[in-house]
Amino acid sequence: MSRFALVLGSHTFTDSRLDRLRSPAHDVGELSRVLADPEIGQFVITSADNPTAQELRSSAEEFFGGRERDDVLLLYYTGHGIREGDELLLAGSDTDLDDLAGTALSATVLKNLLGTCRARRIVLILDCCYSGAFAHRMVPMGEQRVHVQEFFSGRGLTLITASTAREYAFEAGEITEADPMPSVFTGELIRGLDSGAADLDGDGEITLDELYQFLFDAVQLAQPGQQTPCRWVYGARGRMVIALRRPGPRPPVTPSSAPDPVRFPAIRRQAVAMVPAAAAGGAALWGAWRYDLVSLGFTGGCLLVAALAGMAACVLGETVLEADGLRIRGWHNTLVPWPSILAIECRTTLFGTTVAAHRADTAVTRRVVMPAPKRLRPFRPVGFDDDVETLRQWTLRRGSPAPVHYGRTLLPLRNAIAVTLIALTLLTGIDHPWNRSNDIASVPRACRTLNQETAGSLSVGLVGPQDKHVDSTNQQSSFCNWSYAVSAFPVGTVGDVALQYTRYQTDADTSGTRRATQRVAEALRDEQRKHSRLTRPWQLANDGGFAAEASDRSAFTIVAARDNIVVKLTFTTSNIKLLLMPDQAKLLAIETRALRTVKSD
């Protein structure tokens, strides 16, 4: 692992409209000395004093090119920062305010160089006016969904600036050419590294977190309310040591005062606003189960999950502003460090307006939705705007200003369209409700299918069906039974054949078709418990039917369902010698004919 630093400073300008700066000449030399010190920074230094715009570009290109993954890179610039809209431009000695595009180094160009560098740990320190505007280039306005970590391809960037996007960076005191002094920001940077004062925990190592906290407190003390050092973290995770403390006693450290936490508890009564949506989702799920509609179940499930999540956020959720970051409490606690928050977004959802923080310290830039502050219909948004402003002020005071974005009012419509498209796909691909028949209102008459001729075709020899048989038909079922007896001898009945239609109608619990299917499944389980020999003839494949032969070969049963009617055919014999079991193909033919009768009824 190697450590490289590029130190750049611009102070004298050909354009008379750019004031001459006296601090950069001192800053470049002193900071280079501290960073190169083998007891402190241990960096290999490349510096340029008062470079032109072209030299700025070429130095940056050469610095970021050809690096290894484990290298630690630090780029420091001091000079004039020029803000044009949301763009920050770094001035060179030949910068012309009338031709900034060609005579200044833009933040966009520098961002692209950072994105192509292979090093995984990069530190960028800017000591210039409006330096905080560089953060806008990382996530441009209107593009808060940019995946910063994907842009860096696994690399991490820590950005430290002397001021916000709207502040000036000050030079120290009354400076003369004979007695140059550093700027307020760089002066504290050099002091913190050189004296070891930035080693806040006294472990001999100065981490980036410690260095920034030292700079923030020191500059705020020197320029209260006028200059705010800022920090943003893009994809960088873990502890990064930027320098070592020189051997010797540690200078006294003034402890920084941590602000008291601010809590935004969710309003419990707002959960009532989501009850209608939860009820609608539950009703849709019940309708989906009743009518076998996967598409309706998906829609109801989405609505129910959204409502229950919102209700849980209102009951359990809380947002706490702490010194270290934004703590979100709900199902589990999440701490989002202030430097990783890119923007605060107020977005409209199904139930109203909520707040989400865009973070860039994870594998992929993502939103973290806060349970509070939240504005839910139909309740008045009491204090909502004040809470959002408090959140914005905390990001500013903690040195990582995050802009607040409003809008995205079409988000609920977009989500609704997405759910609708998926539901329509399920409707056309799985449900096919237009191909389903309604419940059949009446059952066919069983003895029209199982008449004496049909029953007689199943027996052989002297055994035949009797003239007296059972014929029972009503609106819900039809049953026909023929008994077999020996014609020449009064030995009684030796077997039976029965055909039964059973109609199931839709009720409050489920559809008639589902009830018929469930009845066939129950019959199958009954035969399994009897250890019958089960088969599924291909003739009954579309009707979910099966055939079962008793283990002692005394009975043969066929059961199938068509729409909401179950058709059951049973042949039994009490004397296997007198009444032989008929050919199973004949029984299947009768069952198939009975099913066709149901379809044509």
Short mmCIF file of C-alpha atoms in Angstrom, two decimals, residues 51-248:
data_model
loop_
_atom_site.label_atom_id
_atom_site.label_comp_id
_atom_site.label_asym_id
_atom_site.label_seq_id
_atom_site.Cartn_x
_atom_site.Cartn_y
_atom_site.Cartn_z
CA PRO A 51 -0.51 26.42 -11.56
CA THR A 52 -2.44 27.37 -14.69
CA ALA A 53 -5.81 25.79 -15.43
CA GLN A 54 -4.18 23.37 -17.86
CA GLU A 55 -1.59 22.44 -15.24
CA LEU A 56 -4.41 21.82 -12.76
CA ARG A 57 -6.05 19.40 -15.19
CA SER A 58 -2.88 17.61 -16.20
CA SER A 59 -1.69 17.30 -12.59
CA ALA A 60 -5.02 15.77 -11.56
CA GLU A 61 -5.06 13.40 -14.55
CA GLU A 62 -1.55 12.20 -13.83
CA PHE A 63 -2.24 11.92 -10.10
CA PHE A 64 -5.32 9.70 -10.43
CA GLY A 65 -4.02 7.64 -13.34
CA GLY A 66 -2.16 4.35 -12.93
CA ARG A 67 -2.93 3.83 -9.24
CA GLU A 68 -3.38 0.49 -7.48
CA ARG A 69 -6.45 -0.62 -5.55
CA ASP A 70 -4.79 -0.40 -2.13
CA ASP A 71 -3.30 3.08 -2.63
CA VAL A 72 -4.38 5.97 -0.42
CA LEU A 73 -4.78 9.21 -2.36
CA LEU A 74 -5.19 12.73 -0.99
CA LEU A 75 -5.82 15.76 -3.19
CA TYR A 76 -5.73 19.23 -1.62
CA TYR A 77 -6.60 22.49 -3.37
CA THR A 78 -6.50 26.02 -2.01
CA GLY A 79 -7.39 29.10 -4.02
CA HIS A 80 -10.43 30.71 -5.55
CA GLY A 81 -13.59 28.67 -5.84
CA ILE A 82 -15.98 30.08 -8.42
CA ARG A 83 -19.63 29.06 -8.36
CA GLU A 84 -21.62 29.10 -11.58
CA GLY A 85 -25.11 27.79 -10.89
CA ASP A 86 -24.61 24.47 -9.10
CA GLU A 87 -21.18 23.99 -10.66
CA LEU A 88 -17.96 24.66 -8.72
CA LEU A 89 -14.88 25.66 -10.69
CA LEU A 90 -11.33 25.74 -9.30
CA ALA A 91 -9.35 28.73 -10.53
CA GLY A 92 -5.86 28.53 -11.99
CA SER A 93 -3.48 31.42 -12.38
CA ASP A 94 -4.72 32.11 -15.93
CA THR A 95 -8.47 31.71 -15.21
CA ASP A 96 -10.62 34.16 -17.20
CA LEU A 97 -14.03 34.84 -15.69
CA ASP A 98 -15.41 35.31 -19.19
CA ASP A 99 -14.22 31.85 -20.27
CA LEU A 100 -14.56 29.62 -17.24
CA ALA A 101 -15.21 26.48 -19.29
CA GLY A 102 -11.81 26.69 -20.92
CA THR A 103 -9.72 28.30 -18.19
CA ALA A 104 -10.80 26.60 -14.94
CA LEU A 105 -10.99 23.07 -13.57
CA SER A 106 -14.65 22.14 -13.14
CA ALA A 107 -15.98 19.85 -10.45
CA THR A 108 -17.52 17.69 -13.18
CA VAL A 109 -14.12 17.01 -14.76
CA LEU A 110 -12.63 16.24 -11.36
CA LYS A 111 -15.56 13.95 -10.56
CA ASN A 112 -14.95 11.98 -13.76
CA LEU A 113 -11.27 11.57 -12.88
CA LEU A 114 -12.26 10.28 -9.44
CA GLY A 115 -14.64 7.80 -11.04
CA THR A 116 -11.97 6.26 -13.26
CA CYS A 117 -9.31 5.96 -10.55
CA ARG A 118 -8.65 2.40 -9.32
CA ALA A 119 -7.70 3.39 -5.77
CA ARG A 120 -10.30 2.44 -3.21
CA ARG A 121 -9.53 5.18 -0.65
CA ILE A 122 -9.54 8.76 -1.86
CA VAL A 123 -9.61 11.95 0.21
CA LEU A 124 -10.44 15.30 -1.42
CA ILE A 125 -9.84 18.48 0.63
CA LEU A 126 -10.95 21.83 -0.83
CA ASP A 127 -10.08 25.12 0.87
CA CYS A 128 -11.88 27.66 -1.26
CA CYS A 129 -15.04 29.71 -1.28
CA TYR A 130 -18.25 27.80 -2.03
CA SER A 131 -16.28 24.53 -1.83
CA GLY A 132 -19.37 22.74 -0.53
CA ALA A 133 -20.88 23.11 -4.01
CA PHE A 134 -18.66 20.22 -5.12
CA ALA A 135 -21.09 17.88 -3.36
CA HIS A 136 -23.82 18.93 -5.82
CA ARG A 137 -21.77 17.46 -8.67
CA MET A 138 -21.70 14.06 -7.02
CA VAL A 139 -25.51 13.83 -7.06
CA PRO A 140 -26.81 16.46 -9.50
CA MET A 141 -30.08 18.23 -8.85
CA GLY A 142 -33.00 16.18 -10.09
CA GLU A 143 -30.90 12.98 -10.10
CA GLN A 144 -30.94 12.00 -6.45
CA ARG A 145 -31.35 8.35 -7.44
CA VAL A 146 -27.87 8.18 -8.99
CA HIS A 147 -26.02 5.13 -7.65
CA VAL A 148 -22.88 6.82 -6.36
CA GLN A 149 -21.24 3.59 -5.25
CA GLU A 150 -21.85 2.02 -8.66
CA PHE A 151 -20.29 5.09 -10.28
CA PHE A 152 -17.13 4.61 -8.22
CA SER A 153 -17.11 0.85 -8.91
CA GLY A 154 -16.30 -0.10 -5.34
CA ARG A 155 -14.13 2.91 -4.51
CA GLY A 156 -14.79 5.24 -1.60
CA LEU A 157 -14.44 9.00 -1.50
CA THR A 158 -14.35 11.29 1.51
CA LEU A 159 -14.87 14.96 0.67
CA ILE A 160 -13.87 17.64 3.19
CA THR A 161 -14.49 21.29 2.35
CA ALA A 162 -13.61 24.53 4.10
CA SER A 163 -17.13 25.93 3.73
CA THR A 164 -20.61 25.19 2.54
CA ALA A 165 -21.87 25.84 -0.99
CA ARG A 166 -22.90 29.36 0.03
CA GLU A 167 -20.07 30.47 2.32
CA TYR A 168 -16.74 32.17 1.86
CA ALA A 169 -13.51 30.66 3.14
CA PHE A 170 -11.54 33.20 5.17
CA GLU A 171 -7.87 34.05 5.32
CA ALA A 172 -6.46 34.61 8.79
CA GLY A 173 -6.08 38.14 10.18
CA GLU A 174 -4.35 41.03 8.48
CA ILE A 175 -1.79 39.37 6.23
CA THR A 176 1.25 41.04 4.75
CA GLU A 177 3.58 39.69 2.10
CA ALA A 178 6.40 39.64 4.65
CA ASP A 179 4.41 37.61 7.12
CA PRO A 180 2.15 35.20 5.21
CA MET A 181 -0.35 33.25 7.28
CA PRO A 182 -2.46 30.24 6.41
CA SER A 183 -6.18 30.37 5.86
CA VAL A 184 -8.32 29.64 8.90
CA PHE A 185 -9.24 26.17 7.64
CA THR A 186 -5.81 25.06 6.43
CA GLY A 187 -4.15 26.61 9.45
CA GLU A 188 -6.18 24.37 11.74
CA LEU A 189 -5.59 21.42 9.41
CA ILE A 190 -1.82 21.88 9.67
CA ARG A 191 -1.95 22.45 13.43
CA GLY A 192 -4.09 19.41 14.06
CA LEU A 193 -1.70 17.14 12.11
CA ASP A 194 1.60 18.73 13.13
CA SER A 195 0.91 18.98 16.87
CA GLY A 196 -1.22 15.84 17.11
CA ALA A 197 -4.17 17.81 18.48
CA ALA A 198 -6.43 16.03 16.00
CA ASP A 199 -5.80 12.71 17.74
CA LEU A 200 -8.92 13.08 19.84
CA ASP A 201 -8.90 9.63 21.44
CA GLY A 202 -5.15 9.61 22.16
CA ASP A 203 -4.40 6.28 20.48
CA GLY A 204 -1.56 7.70 18.37
CA GLU A 205 -3.52 7.58 15.12
CA ILE A 206 -5.48 10.40 13.47
CA THR A 207 -8.46 9.07 11.59
CA LEU A 208 -10.51 11.01 9.06
CA ASP A 209 -13.39 11.18 11.54
CA GLU A 210 -11.13 12.67 14.21
CA LEU A 211 -9.51 15.10 11.78
CA TYR A 212 -12.85 16.42 10.58
CA GLN A 213 -14.28 16.75 14.10
CA PHE A 214 -11.18 18.71 15.12
CA LEU A 215 -11.45 20.98 12.06
CA PHE A 216 -15.17 21.55 12.59
CA ASP A 217 -14.78 22.60 16.22
CA ALA A 218 -11.67 24.71 15.62
CA VAL A 219 -13.01 26.63 12.60
CA GLN A 220 -16.40 27.17 14.23
CA LEU A 221 -14.59 28.61 17.25
CA ALA A 222 -12.46 30.89 15.06
CA GLN A 223 -15.28 31.96 12.71
CA PRO A 224 -18.52 31.37 14.62
CA GLY A 225 -21.49 31.32 12.29
CA GLN A 226 -19.44 32.45 9.27
CA GLN A 227 -17.58 29.36 8.07
CA THR A 228 -18.66 25.74 8.41
CA PRO A 229 -16.29 22.95 7.39
CA CYS A 230 -18.26 20.20 5.69
CA ARG A 231 -17.81 16.50 5.04
CA TRP A 232 -19.51 13.96 2.79
CA VAL A 233 -18.81 10.25 2.46
CA TYR A 234 -19.47 8.44 -0.83
CA GLY A 235 -19.17 4.68 -0.56
CA ALA A 236 -16.27 4.82 1.92
CA ARG A 237 -16.73 2.58 4.94
CA GLY A 238 -14.63 1.63 7.91
CA ARG A 239 -11.86 3.39 9.80
CA MET A 240 -9.29 5.27 7.73
CA VAL A 241 -6.04 6.54 9.32
CA ILE A 242 -4.91 9.72 7.58
CA ALA A 243 -1.83 10.43 9.77
CA LEU A 244 0.07 9.45 12.92
CA ARG A 245 0.66 11.57 16.00
CA ARG A 246 4.27 12.55 16.47
CA PRO A 247 5.86 10.78 19.45
CA GLY A 248 5.65 12.83 22.61
#
